[in-house]
mmCIF file of C-alpha atoms in Angstrom:
data_model
loop_
_atom_site.group_PDB
_atom_site.id
_atom_site.type_symbol
_atom_site.label_atom_id
_atom_site.label_comp_id
_atom_site.label_asym_id
_atom_site.label_seq_id
_atom_site.Cartn_x
_atom_site.Cartn_y
_atom_site.Cartn_z
ATOM 1 C CA UNK A 1 19.522 -47.013 -36.015
ATOM 2 C CA UNK A 2 20.725 -45.586 -32.639
ATOM 3 C CA UNK A 3 21.268 -48.235 -30.000
ATOM 4 C CA UNK A 4 18.949 -48.019 -26.942
ATOM 5 C CA UNK A 5 21.779 -47.975 -24.259
ATOM 6 C CA UNK A 6 23.326 -44.972 -25.939
ATOM 7 C CA UNK A 7 20.021 -43.102 -25.874
ATOM 8 C CA UNK A 8 19.454 -43.914 -22.215
ATOM 9 C CA UNK A 9 22.934 -42.735 -21.267
ATOM 10 C CA UNK A 10 22.374 -39.477 -23.101
ATOM 11 C CA UNK A 11 19.071 -38.876 -21.279
ATOM 12 C CA UNK A 12 20.623 -39.650 -17.879
ATOM 13 C CA UNK A 13 23.543 -37.312 -18.589
ATOM 14 C CA UNK A 14 21.158 -34.508 -19.522
ATOM 15 C CA UNK A 15 19.042 -34.992 -16.383
ATOM 16 C CA UNK A 16 22.129 -35.074 -14.155
ATOM 17 C CA UNK A 17 23.495 -31.906 -15.713
ATOM 18 C CA UNK A 18 20.144 -30.159 -15.198
ATOM 19 C CA UNK A 19 19.863 -31.274 -11.579
ATOM 20 C CA UNK A 20 23.462 -30.282 -10.868
ATOM 21 C CA UNK A 21 22.843 -26.826 -12.317
ATOM 22 C CA UNK A 22 19.863 -26.452 -9.977
ATOM 23 C CA UNK A 23 21.986 -27.367 -6.975
ATOM 24 C CA UNK A 24 19.951 -30.472 -6.158
ATOM 25 C CA UNK A 25 22.911 -32.831 -5.912
ATOM 26 C CA UNK A 26 24.709 -31.016 -3.144
ATOM 27 C CA UNK A 27 26.678 -28.736 -5.454
ATOM 28 C CA UNK A 28 26.680 -24.924 -5.249
ATOM 29 C CA UNK A 29 24.091 -23.092 -7.290
ATOM 30 C CA UNK A 30 24.647 -19.559 -8.494
ATOM 31 C CA UNK A 31 22.601 -18.230 -5.536
ATOM 32 C CA UNK A 32 24.728 -20.049 -2.996
ATOM 33 C CA UNK A 33 28.104 -19.039 -4.397
ATOM 34 C CA UNK A 34 30.391 -16.670 -2.530
ATOM 35 C CA UNK A 35 32.200 -16.515 0.801
ATOM 36 C CA UNK A 36 29.087 -15.839 2.900
ATOM 37 C CA UNK A 37 27.169 -19.013 2.015
ATOM 38 C CA UNK A 38 24.138 -16.710 2.196
ATOM 39 C CA UNK A 39 23.602 -14.090 4.887
ATOM 40 C CA UNK A 40 20.468 -14.017 7.023
ATOM 41 C CA UNK A 41 19.857 -10.311 6.309
ATOM 42 C CA UNK A 42 21.236 -8.842 3.112
ATOM 43 C CA UNK A 43 20.304 -5.193 3.780
ATOM 44 C CA UNK A 44 22.057 -3.642 6.784
ATOM 45 C CA UNK A 45 20.913 -0.315 8.252
ATOM 46 C CA UNK A 46 24.058 1.357 9.551
ATOM 47 C CA UNK A 47 23.990 4.542 11.655
ATOM 48 C CA UNK A 48 27.003 6.771 10.928
ATOM 49 C CA UNK A 49 28.427 10.212 11.605
ATOM 50 C CA UNK A 50 29.962 12.192 8.704
ATOM 51 C CA UNK A 51 33.479 12.082 10.180
ATOM 52 C CA UNK A 52 36.879 10.840 8.996
ATOM 53 C CA UNK A 53 36.565 7.882 11.381
ATOM 54 C CA UNK A 54 34.085 6.119 9.077
ATOM 55 C CA UNK A 55 36.063 6.439 5.851
ATOM 56 C CA UNK A 56 36.607 2.683 5.832
ATOM 57 C CA UNK A 57 32.867 2.030 5.497
ATOM 58 C CA UNK A 58 32.620 4.317 2.487
ATOM 59 C CA UNK A 59 35.708 2.690 0.997
ATOM 60 C CA UNK A 60 34.243 -0.770 1.520
ATOM 61 C CA UNK A 61 31.081 0.310 -0.284
ATOM 62 C CA UNK A 62 32.993 1.997 -3.114
ATOM 63 C CA UNK A 63 35.316 -0.964 -3.646
ATOM 64 C CA UNK A 64 32.436 -3.441 -3.556
ATOM 65 C CA UNK A 65 33.616 -5.301 -0.447
ATOM 66 C CA UNK A 66 30.148 -5.417 1.111
ATOM 67 C CA UNK A 67 28.555 -6.405 -2.177
ATOM 68 C CA UNK A 68 31.035 -9.273 -2.505
ATOM 69 C CA UNK A 69 29.774 -10.537 0.851
ATOM 70 C CA UNK A 70 26.137 -10.339 -0.208
ATOM 71 C CA UNK A 71 25.420 -7.173 1.761
ATOM 72 C CA UNK A 72 23.691 -3.934 0.819
ATOM 73 C CA UNK A 73 24.578 -1.290 3.417
ATOM 74 C CA UNK A 74 22.040 1.504 3.928
ATOM 75 C CA UNK A 75 23.795 4.481 5.570
ATOM 76 C CA UNK A 76 21.769 6.611 7.987
ATOM 77 C CA UNK A 77 23.182 9.844 9.447
ATOM 78 C CA UNK A 78 23.103 10.165 13.248
ATOM 79 C CA UNK A 79 24.112 12.962 15.641
ATOM 80 C CA UNK A 80 25.927 10.588 17.949
ATOM 81 C CA UNK A 81 25.772 7.138 19.491
ATOM 82 C CA UNK A 82 24.112 8.456 22.648
ATOM 83 C CA UNK A 83 21.093 9.487 20.596
ATOM 84 C CA UNK A 84 21.157 6.462 18.257
ATOM 85 C CA UNK A 85 21.523 3.583 20.730
ATOM 86 C CA UNK A 86 17.994 3.904 22.205
ATOM 87 C CA UNK A 87 16.631 3.371 18.696
ATOM 88 C CA UNK A 88 19.046 0.495 18.072
ATOM 89 C CA UNK A 89 17.605 -1.391 21.063
ATOM 90 C CA UNK A 90 13.949 -0.447 20.574
ATOM 91 C CA UNK A 91 11.208 -2.789 19.357
ATOM 92 C CA UNK A 92 11.072 -0.843 16.086
ATOM 93 C CA UNK A 93 14.805 -0.385 15.668
ATOM 94 C CA UNK A 94 15.958 2.137 13.065
ATOM 95 C CA UNK A 95 19.407 0.544 12.804
ATOM 96 C CA UNK A 96 21.018 -2.894 12.769
ATOM 97 C CA UNK A 97 24.509 -1.607 13.560
ATOM 98 C CA UNK A 98 25.557 1.781 14.922
ATOM 99 C CA UNK A 99 28.890 3.578 14.796
ATOM 100 C CA UNK A 100 29.680 5.581 17.892
ATOM 101 C CA UNK A 101 31.994 6.524 20.700
ATOM 102 C CA UNK A 102 32.723 3.766 23.191
ATOM 103 C CA UNK A 103 31.608 5.723 26.237
ATOM 104 C CA UNK A 104 28.042 5.865 24.934
ATOM 105 C CA UNK A 105 28.040 2.098 24.395
ATOM 106 C CA UNK A 106 29.406 1.338 27.879
ATOM 107 C CA UNK A 107 27.087 3.887 29.469
ATOM 108 C CA UNK A 108 24.033 2.369 27.777
ATOM 109 C CA UNK A 109 25.126 -1.129 28.749
ATOM 110 C CA UNK A 110 25.519 -0.091 32.396
ATOM 111 C CA UNK A 111 22.045 1.487 32.424
ATOM 112 C CA UNK A 112 20.547 -1.785 31.223
ATOM 113 C CA UNK A 113 18.641 -0.215 28.345
ATOM 114 C CA UNK A 114 19.728 -3.067 26.057
ATOM 115 C CA UNK A 115 18.878 -5.881 28.447
ATOM 116 C CA UNK A 116 15.769 -6.963 26.526
ATOM 117 C CA UNK A 117 17.867 -7.370 23.361
ATOM 118 C CA UNK A 118 20.613 -9.377 25.085
ATOM 119 C CA UNK A 119 22.890 -6.416 25.661
ATOM 120 C CA UNK A 120 25.170 -4.421 23.394
ATOM 121 C CA UNK A 121 27.964 -6.131 21.490
ATOM 122 C CA UNK A 122 30.946 -4.693 19.633
ATOM 123 C CA UNK A 123 31.184 -5.803 16.017
ATOM 124 C CA UNK A 124 34.420 -4.026 15.082
ATOM 125 C CA UNK A 125 36.860 -1.386 16.282
ATOM 126 C CA UNK A 126 36.594 1.775 14.244
ATOM 127 C CA UNK A 127 39.087 4.483 15.071
ATOM 128 C CA UNK A 128 42.001 5.266 17.370
ATOM 129 C CA UNK A 129 42.986 8.811 18.282
ATOM 130 C CA UNK A 130 46.288 10.203 17.045
ATOM 131 C CA UNK A 131 47.726 13.702 17.626
ATOM 132 C CA UNK A 132 45.486 16.516 16.370
ATOM 133 C CA UNK A 133 42.537 14.262 15.534
ATOM 134 C CA UNK A 134 40.449 14.804 18.709
ATOM 135 C CA UNK A 135 40.760 18.468 19.575
ATOM 136 C CA UNK A 136 39.193 21.080 21.820
ATOM 137 C CA UNK A 137 39.021 24.341 19.878
ATOM 138 C CA UNK A 138 38.115 27.867 20.940
ATOM 139 C CA UNK A 139 36.719 30.726 18.896
ATOM 140 C CA UNK A 140 39.225 33.389 17.886
ATOM 141 C CA UNK A 141 37.485 35.839 20.242
ATOM 142 C CA UNK A 142 36.742 33.346 23.016
ATOM 143 C CA UNK A 143 37.423 34.222 26.638
ATOM 144 C CA UNK A 144 39.109 30.806 26.924
ATOM 145 C CA UNK A 145 42.703 31.310 25.809
ATOM 146 C CA UNK A 146 44.217 28.384 27.689
ATOM 147 C CA UNK A 147 43.060 25.258 29.442
ATOM 148 C CA UNK A 148 43.050 26.881 32.890
ATOM 149 C CA UNK A 149 40.470 29.415 31.633
ATOM 150 C CA UNK A 150 37.777 26.758 31.249
ATOM 151 C CA UNK A 151 36.127 26.749 34.716
ATOM 152 C CA UNK A 152 32.789 28.519 34.364
ATOM 153 C CA UNK A 153 32.854 28.118 30.588
ATOM 154 C CA UNK A 154 30.671 26.218 28.118
ATOM 155 C CA UNK A 155 32.093 23.421 25.955
ATOM 156 C CA UNK A 156 30.182 21.965 23.021
ATOM 157 C CA UNK A 157 30.063 18.169 22.605
ATOM 158 C CA UNK A 158 27.924 16.046 20.295
ATOM 159 C CA UNK A 159 26.357 14.232 23.250
ATOM 160 C CA UNK A 160 26.770 14.423 27.014
ATOM 161 C CA UNK A 161 28.081 11.461 28.986
ATOM 162 C CA UNK A 162 30.173 10.510 25.958
ATOM 163 C CA UNK A 163 33.825 10.011 25.078
ATOM 164 C CA UNK A 164 34.118 13.765 24.593
ATOM 165 C CA UNK A 165 33.290 14.327 28.245
ATOM 166 C CA UNK A 166 35.608 11.558 29.493
ATOM 167 C CA UNK A 167 38.590 12.729 27.480
ATOM 168 C CA UNK A 168 38.069 16.386 28.412
ATOM 169 C CA UNK A 169 37.779 15.499 32.096
ATOM 170 C CA UNK A 170 40.964 13.406 31.884
ATOM 171 C CA UNK A 171 43.035 16.194 30.368
ATOM 172 C CA UNK A 172 41.572 18.827 32.714
ATOM 173 C CA UNK A 173 42.449 16.666 35.722
ATOM 174 C CA UNK A 174 46.133 16.338 34.822
ATOM 175 C CA UNK A 175 46.232 20.115 34.330
ATOM 176 C CA UNK A 176 44.707 20.798 37.744
ATOM 177 C CA UNK A 177 41.392 22.105 36.406
ATOM 178 C CA UNK A 178 38.116 21.229 38.143
ATOM 179 C CA UNK A 179 35.937 19.670 35.442
ATOM 180 C CA UNK A 180 32.797 20.012 37.569
ATOM 181 C CA UNK A 181 32.940 23.742 36.884
ATOM 182 C CA UNK A 182 32.595 23.201 33.133
ATOM 183 C CA UNK A 183 29.183 23.120 31.422
ATOM 184 C CA UNK A 184 28.754 20.737 28.495
ATOM 185 C CA UNK A 185 26.406 21.812 25.692
ATOM 186 C CA UNK A 186 25.092 19.321 23.127
ATOM 187 C CA UNK A 187 25.158 20.155 19.412
ATOM 188 C CA UNK A 188 26.116 18.485 16.121
ATOM 189 C CA UNK A 189 29.662 18.838 14.798
ATOM 190 C CA UNK A 190 28.244 20.756 11.854
ATOM 191 C CA UNK A 191 27.049 23.571 14.147
ATOM 192 C CA UNK A 192 30.147 23.915 16.309
ATOM 193 C CA UNK A 193 32.258 26.158 14.085
ATOM 194 C CA UNK A 194 29.521 28.790 13.829
ATOM 195 C CA UNK A 195 28.778 28.496 17.573
ATOM 196 C CA UNK A 196 32.450 29.165 18.376
ATOM 197 C CA UNK A 197 32.564 32.111 15.998
ATOM 198 C CA UNK A 198 29.451 33.665 17.581
ATOM 199 C CA UNK A 199 30.731 32.925 21.120
ATOM 200 C CA UNK A 200 27.621 30.888 21.912
ATOM 201 C CA UNK A 201 30.077 28.411 23.433
ATOM 202 C CA UNK A 202 33.591 29.062 24.698
ATOM 203 C CA UNK A 203 35.119 25.868 23.344
ATOM 204 C CA UNK A 204 34.143 22.707 21.465
ATOM 205 C CA UNK A 205 35.497 19.207 21.060
ATOM 206 C CA UNK A 206 35.638 18.258 17.390
ATOM 207 C CA UNK A 207 36.825 15.355 15.262
ATOM 208 C CA UNK A 208 38.186 15.619 11.735
ATOM 209 C CA UNK A 209 37.314 16.938 9.227
ATOM 210 C CA UNK A 210 35.492 19.461 11.427
ATOM 211 C CA UNK A 211 38.694 20.469 13.248
ATOM 212 C CA UNK A 212 40.337 21.607 10.024
ATOM 213 C CA UNK A 213 37.099 23.077 8.678
ATOM 214 C CA UNK A 214 36.409 25.133 11.832
ATOM 215 C CA UNK A 215 39.896 26.610 11.658
ATOM 216 C CA UNK A 216 39.663 27.326 7.944
ATOM 217 C CA UNK A 217 36.117 28.720 7.837
ATOM 218 C CA UNK A 218 35.710 30.304 11.292
ATOM 219 C CA UNK A 219 39.234 31.010 12.518
ATOM 220 C CA UNK A 220 38.883 28.578 15.442
ATOM 221 C CA UNK A 221 42.124 27.921 17.316
ATOM 222 C CA UNK A 222 43.434 24.872 19.143
ATOM 223 C CA UNK A 223 43.007 24.987 22.903
ATOM 224 C CA UNK A 224 44.279 21.487 23.688
ATOM 225 C CA UNK A 225 44.537 18.001 22.254
ATOM 226 C CA UNK A 226 41.938 15.786 23.935
ATOM 227 C CA UNK A 227 43.930 12.702 22.908
ATOM 228 C CA UNK A 228 47.103 13.478 24.805
ATOM 229 C CA UNK A 229 48.642 12.437 28.099
ATOM 230 C CA UNK A 230 46.215 10.035 29.815
ATOM 231 C CA UNK A 231 44.116 9.788 26.652
ATOM 232 C CA UNK A 232 46.890 9.322 24.062
ATOM 233 C CA UNK A 233 46.053 6.619 21.490
ATOM 234 C CA UNK A 234 42.599 6.399 23.020
ATOM 235 C CA UNK A 235 40.066 4.109 21.306
ATOM 236 C CA UNK A 236 37.613 6.617 19.918
ATOM 237 C CA UNK A 237 34.744 4.709 18.395
ATOM 238 C CA UNK A 238 33.542 1.366 17.129
ATOM 239 C CA UNK A 239 30.587 -0.443 15.651
ATOM 240 C CA UNK A 240 27.975 -2.017 17.895
ATOM 241 C CA UNK A 241 24.838 -4.087 17.591
ATOM 242 C CA UNK A 242 22.558 -5.949 19.964
ATOM 243 C CA UNK A 243 23.244 -9.424 21.276
ATOM 244 C CA UNK A 244 19.884 -10.502 19.842
ATOM 245 C CA UNK A 245 20.689 -9.284 16.339
ATOM 246 C CA UNK A 246 24.116 -10.909 16.446
ATOM 247 C CA UNK A 247 22.671 -14.223 17.662
ATOM 248 C CA UNK A 248 19.973 -14.269 14.995
ATOM 249 C CA UNK A 249 22.278 -13.116 12.177
ATOM 250 C CA UNK A 250 25.734 -14.654 12.720
ATOM 251 C CA UNK A 251 26.550 -15.016 9.012
ATOM 252 C CA UNK A 252 25.467 -11.425 8.384
ATOM 253 C CA UNK A 253 27.730 -10.129 11.156
ATOM 254 C CA UNK A 254 30.659 -12.242 9.943
ATOM 255 C CA UNK A 255 30.155 -10.966 6.387
ATOM 256 C CA UNK A 256 30.046 -7.364 7.654
ATOM 257 C CA UNK A 257 33.264 -7.897 9.620
ATOM 258 C CA UNK A 258 35.117 -9.328 6.628
ATOM 259 C CA UNK A 259 34.103 -6.503 4.305
ATOM 260 C CA UNK A 260 34.737 -3.848 6.944
ATOM 261 C CA UNK A 261 38.233 -5.227 7.675
ATOM 262 C CA UNK A 262 39.157 -4.758 4.024
ATOM 263 C CA UNK A 263 37.914 -1.167 4.230
ATOM 264 C CA UNK A 264 39.957 -0.546 7.379
ATOM 265 C CA UNK A 265 43.105 -1.841 5.711
ATOM 266 C CA UNK A 266 42.526 0.347 2.648
ATOM 267 C CA UNK A 267 41.867 3.468 4.763
ATOM 268 C CA UNK A 268 44.908 2.841 6.940
ATOM 269 C CA UNK A 269 47.351 2.264 4.120
ATOM 270 C CA UNK A 270 46.268 4.751 1.452
ATOM 271 C CA UNK A 271 45.530 8.289 2.618
ATOM 272 C CA UNK A 272 44.687 9.411 -0.913
ATOM 273 C CA UNK A 273 41.622 7.153 -0.963
ATOM 274 C CA UNK A 274 40.318 8.766 2.222
ATOM 275 C CA UNK A 275 40.919 12.269 0.880
ATOM 276 C CA UNK A 276 38.947 11.536 -2.287
ATOM 277 C CA UNK A 277 35.948 10.316 -0.290
ATOM 278 C CA UNK A 278 35.685 13.204 2.188
ATOM 279 C CA UNK A 279 34.221 15.837 -0.165
ATOM 280 C CA UNK A 280 31.347 13.447 -0.846
ATOM 281 C CA UNK A 281 30.159 12.128 2.504
ATOM 282 C CA UNK A 282 31.690 14.761 4.826
ATOM 283 C CA UNK A 283 30.687 17.661 2.550
ATOM 284 C CA UNK A 284 34.040 19.440 2.616
ATOM 285 C CA UNK A 285 36.113 20.856 -0.215
ATOM 286 C CA UNK A 286 39.139 18.953 -1.573
ATOM 287 C CA UNK A 287 41.550 21.536 -0.156
ATOM 288 C CA UNK A 288 40.267 20.941 3.369
ATOM 289 C CA UNK A 289 40.320 17.178 2.805
ATOM 290 C CA UNK A 290 44.006 17.380 1.948
ATOM 291 C CA UNK A 291 44.750 19.082 5.291
ATOM 292 C CA UNK A 292 42.896 16.835 7.744
ATOM 293 C CA UNK A 293 44.822 14.749 10.265
ATOM 294 C CA UNK A 294 44.076 11.041 10.260
ATOM 295 C CA UNK A 295 43.858 8.727 13.247
ATOM 296 C CA UNK A 296 44.347 4.982 13.222
ATOM 297 C CA UNK A 297 42.094 2.353 11.602
ATOM 298 C CA UNK A 298 42.600 -0.765 13.763
ATOM 299 C CA UNK A 299 41.978 -4.213 12.371
ATOM 300 C CA UNK A 300 41.213 -5.904 15.702
ATOM 301 C CA UNK A 301 39.193 -5.343 18.849
ATOM 302 C CA UNK A 302 41.816 -5.307 21.603
ATOM 303 C CA UNK A 303 40.081 -5.835 24.920
ATOM 304 C CA UNK A 304 43.053 -4.549 26.942
ATOM 305 C CA UNK A 305 43.162 -1.260 25.064
ATOM 306 C CA UNK A 306 39.372 -0.973 25.054
ATOM 307 C CA UNK A 307 39.297 -1.488 28.821
ATOM 308 C CA UNK A 308 40.795 1.989 29.248
ATOM 309 C CA UNK A 309 37.408 3.512 28.442
ATOM 310 C CA UNK A 310 35.205 1.943 31.156
ATOM 311 C CA UNK A 311 38.073 2.338 33.642
ATOM 312 C CA UNK A 312 38.192 6.091 32.962
ATOM 313 C CA UNK A 313 34.409 6.240 33.225
ATOM 314 C CA UNK A 314 34.577 4.538 36.605
ATOM 315 C CA UNK A 315 37.232 7.003 37.741
ATOM 316 C CA UNK A 316 35.049 9.985 36.855
ATOM 317 C CA UNK A 317 31.890 8.567 38.386
ATOM 318 C CA UNK A 318 30.161 7.810 35.093
ATOM 319 C CA UNK A 319 29.943 4.132 36.048
ATOM 320 C CA UNK A 320 29.044 2.683 39.442
ATOM 321 C CA UNK A 321 30.682 -0.672 38.757
ATOM 322 C CA UNK A 322 33.517 -1.801 36.519
ATOM 323 C CA UNK A 323 32.522 -3.226 33.150
ATOM 324 C CA UNK A 324 34.714 -5.842 31.509
ATOM 325 C CA UNK A 325 35.201 -4.687 27.934
ATOM 326 C CA UNK A 326 35.837 -8.266 26.830
ATOM 327 C CA UNK A 327 32.272 -9.220 27.818
ATOM 328 C CA UNK A 328 30.904 -6.923 25.108
ATOM 329 C CA UNK A 329 33.108 -8.193 22.277
ATOM 330 C CA UNK A 330 31.293 -10.660 20.045
ATOM 331 C CA UNK A 331 32.622 -14.194 20.142
ATOM 332 C CA UNK A 332 34.539 -14.866 16.945
ATOM 333 C CA UNK A 333 35.431 -11.220 16.359
ATOM 334 C CA UNK A 334 39.007 -10.422 15.270
ATOM 335 C CA UNK A 335 40.777 -9.674 18.544
ATOM 336 C CA UNK A 336 44.298 -9.024 19.682
#
């Protein structure tokens, strides 16, 4: 005969094991495991351009970094931040986070369009310009043969009042060219090569891989590097959200930042990984991918370096008052 105390102990042990497995004794259940301790929003709608700058996002998805953080990232193509930000801050927002040039973010912040959603906040730094990664090209038959030929000419940019405009104006100024005599024409990167070839525009500012592709497919030639002189090592673009979204989803933002940082490190240290991704999301052939010039993939939001953008905007009359870049960096973000 089995003794009663032994039976009772066995029953208690079984119950305790069952409760522990269900996470009812303060332990971690299978659902709670992982570094995020559960995110508030597992599916993130991310607005992106098909440029080299965002290779780290695609790497983070491919390597499972976002998945490890409990995130499913839904990528949505945009023409540029200037066009995407109004939707980001709307009542029926199409995005949770948007990639874009910093000028568009600062410009939108200054206009107050994000006031009802507690302003715009930078989640992460995305890309820093290096030589030959932010170029103004001309068609092979363009009337613009040198930078001093640009007055009276048309230059294609993805969006007006953007980083493209600021950097072009900066370089024109140091070369003694009056930027007010230049007309900026909006169009997607994907249309610029053909527009240059047909002389519908005299020049265009492109990022990689479109710089290399326009030269290879349309015979476009370099007019000047828009990331040189006063704009050398210029912060090109980053990832922004609204203050409201960040406040309501702090664990989600932190999880995104951790996964993204791993992607940035991978993109910055292994060019071959970037090259392999480009034919897929940027729709270019492997030969072109092997030729593209890469910029920098920073791991931290540096307020001092970022401050260059609103200061240049103020200089060229795109801002009425100085904006402190640090005020738009999310508290707790990796900074330097």
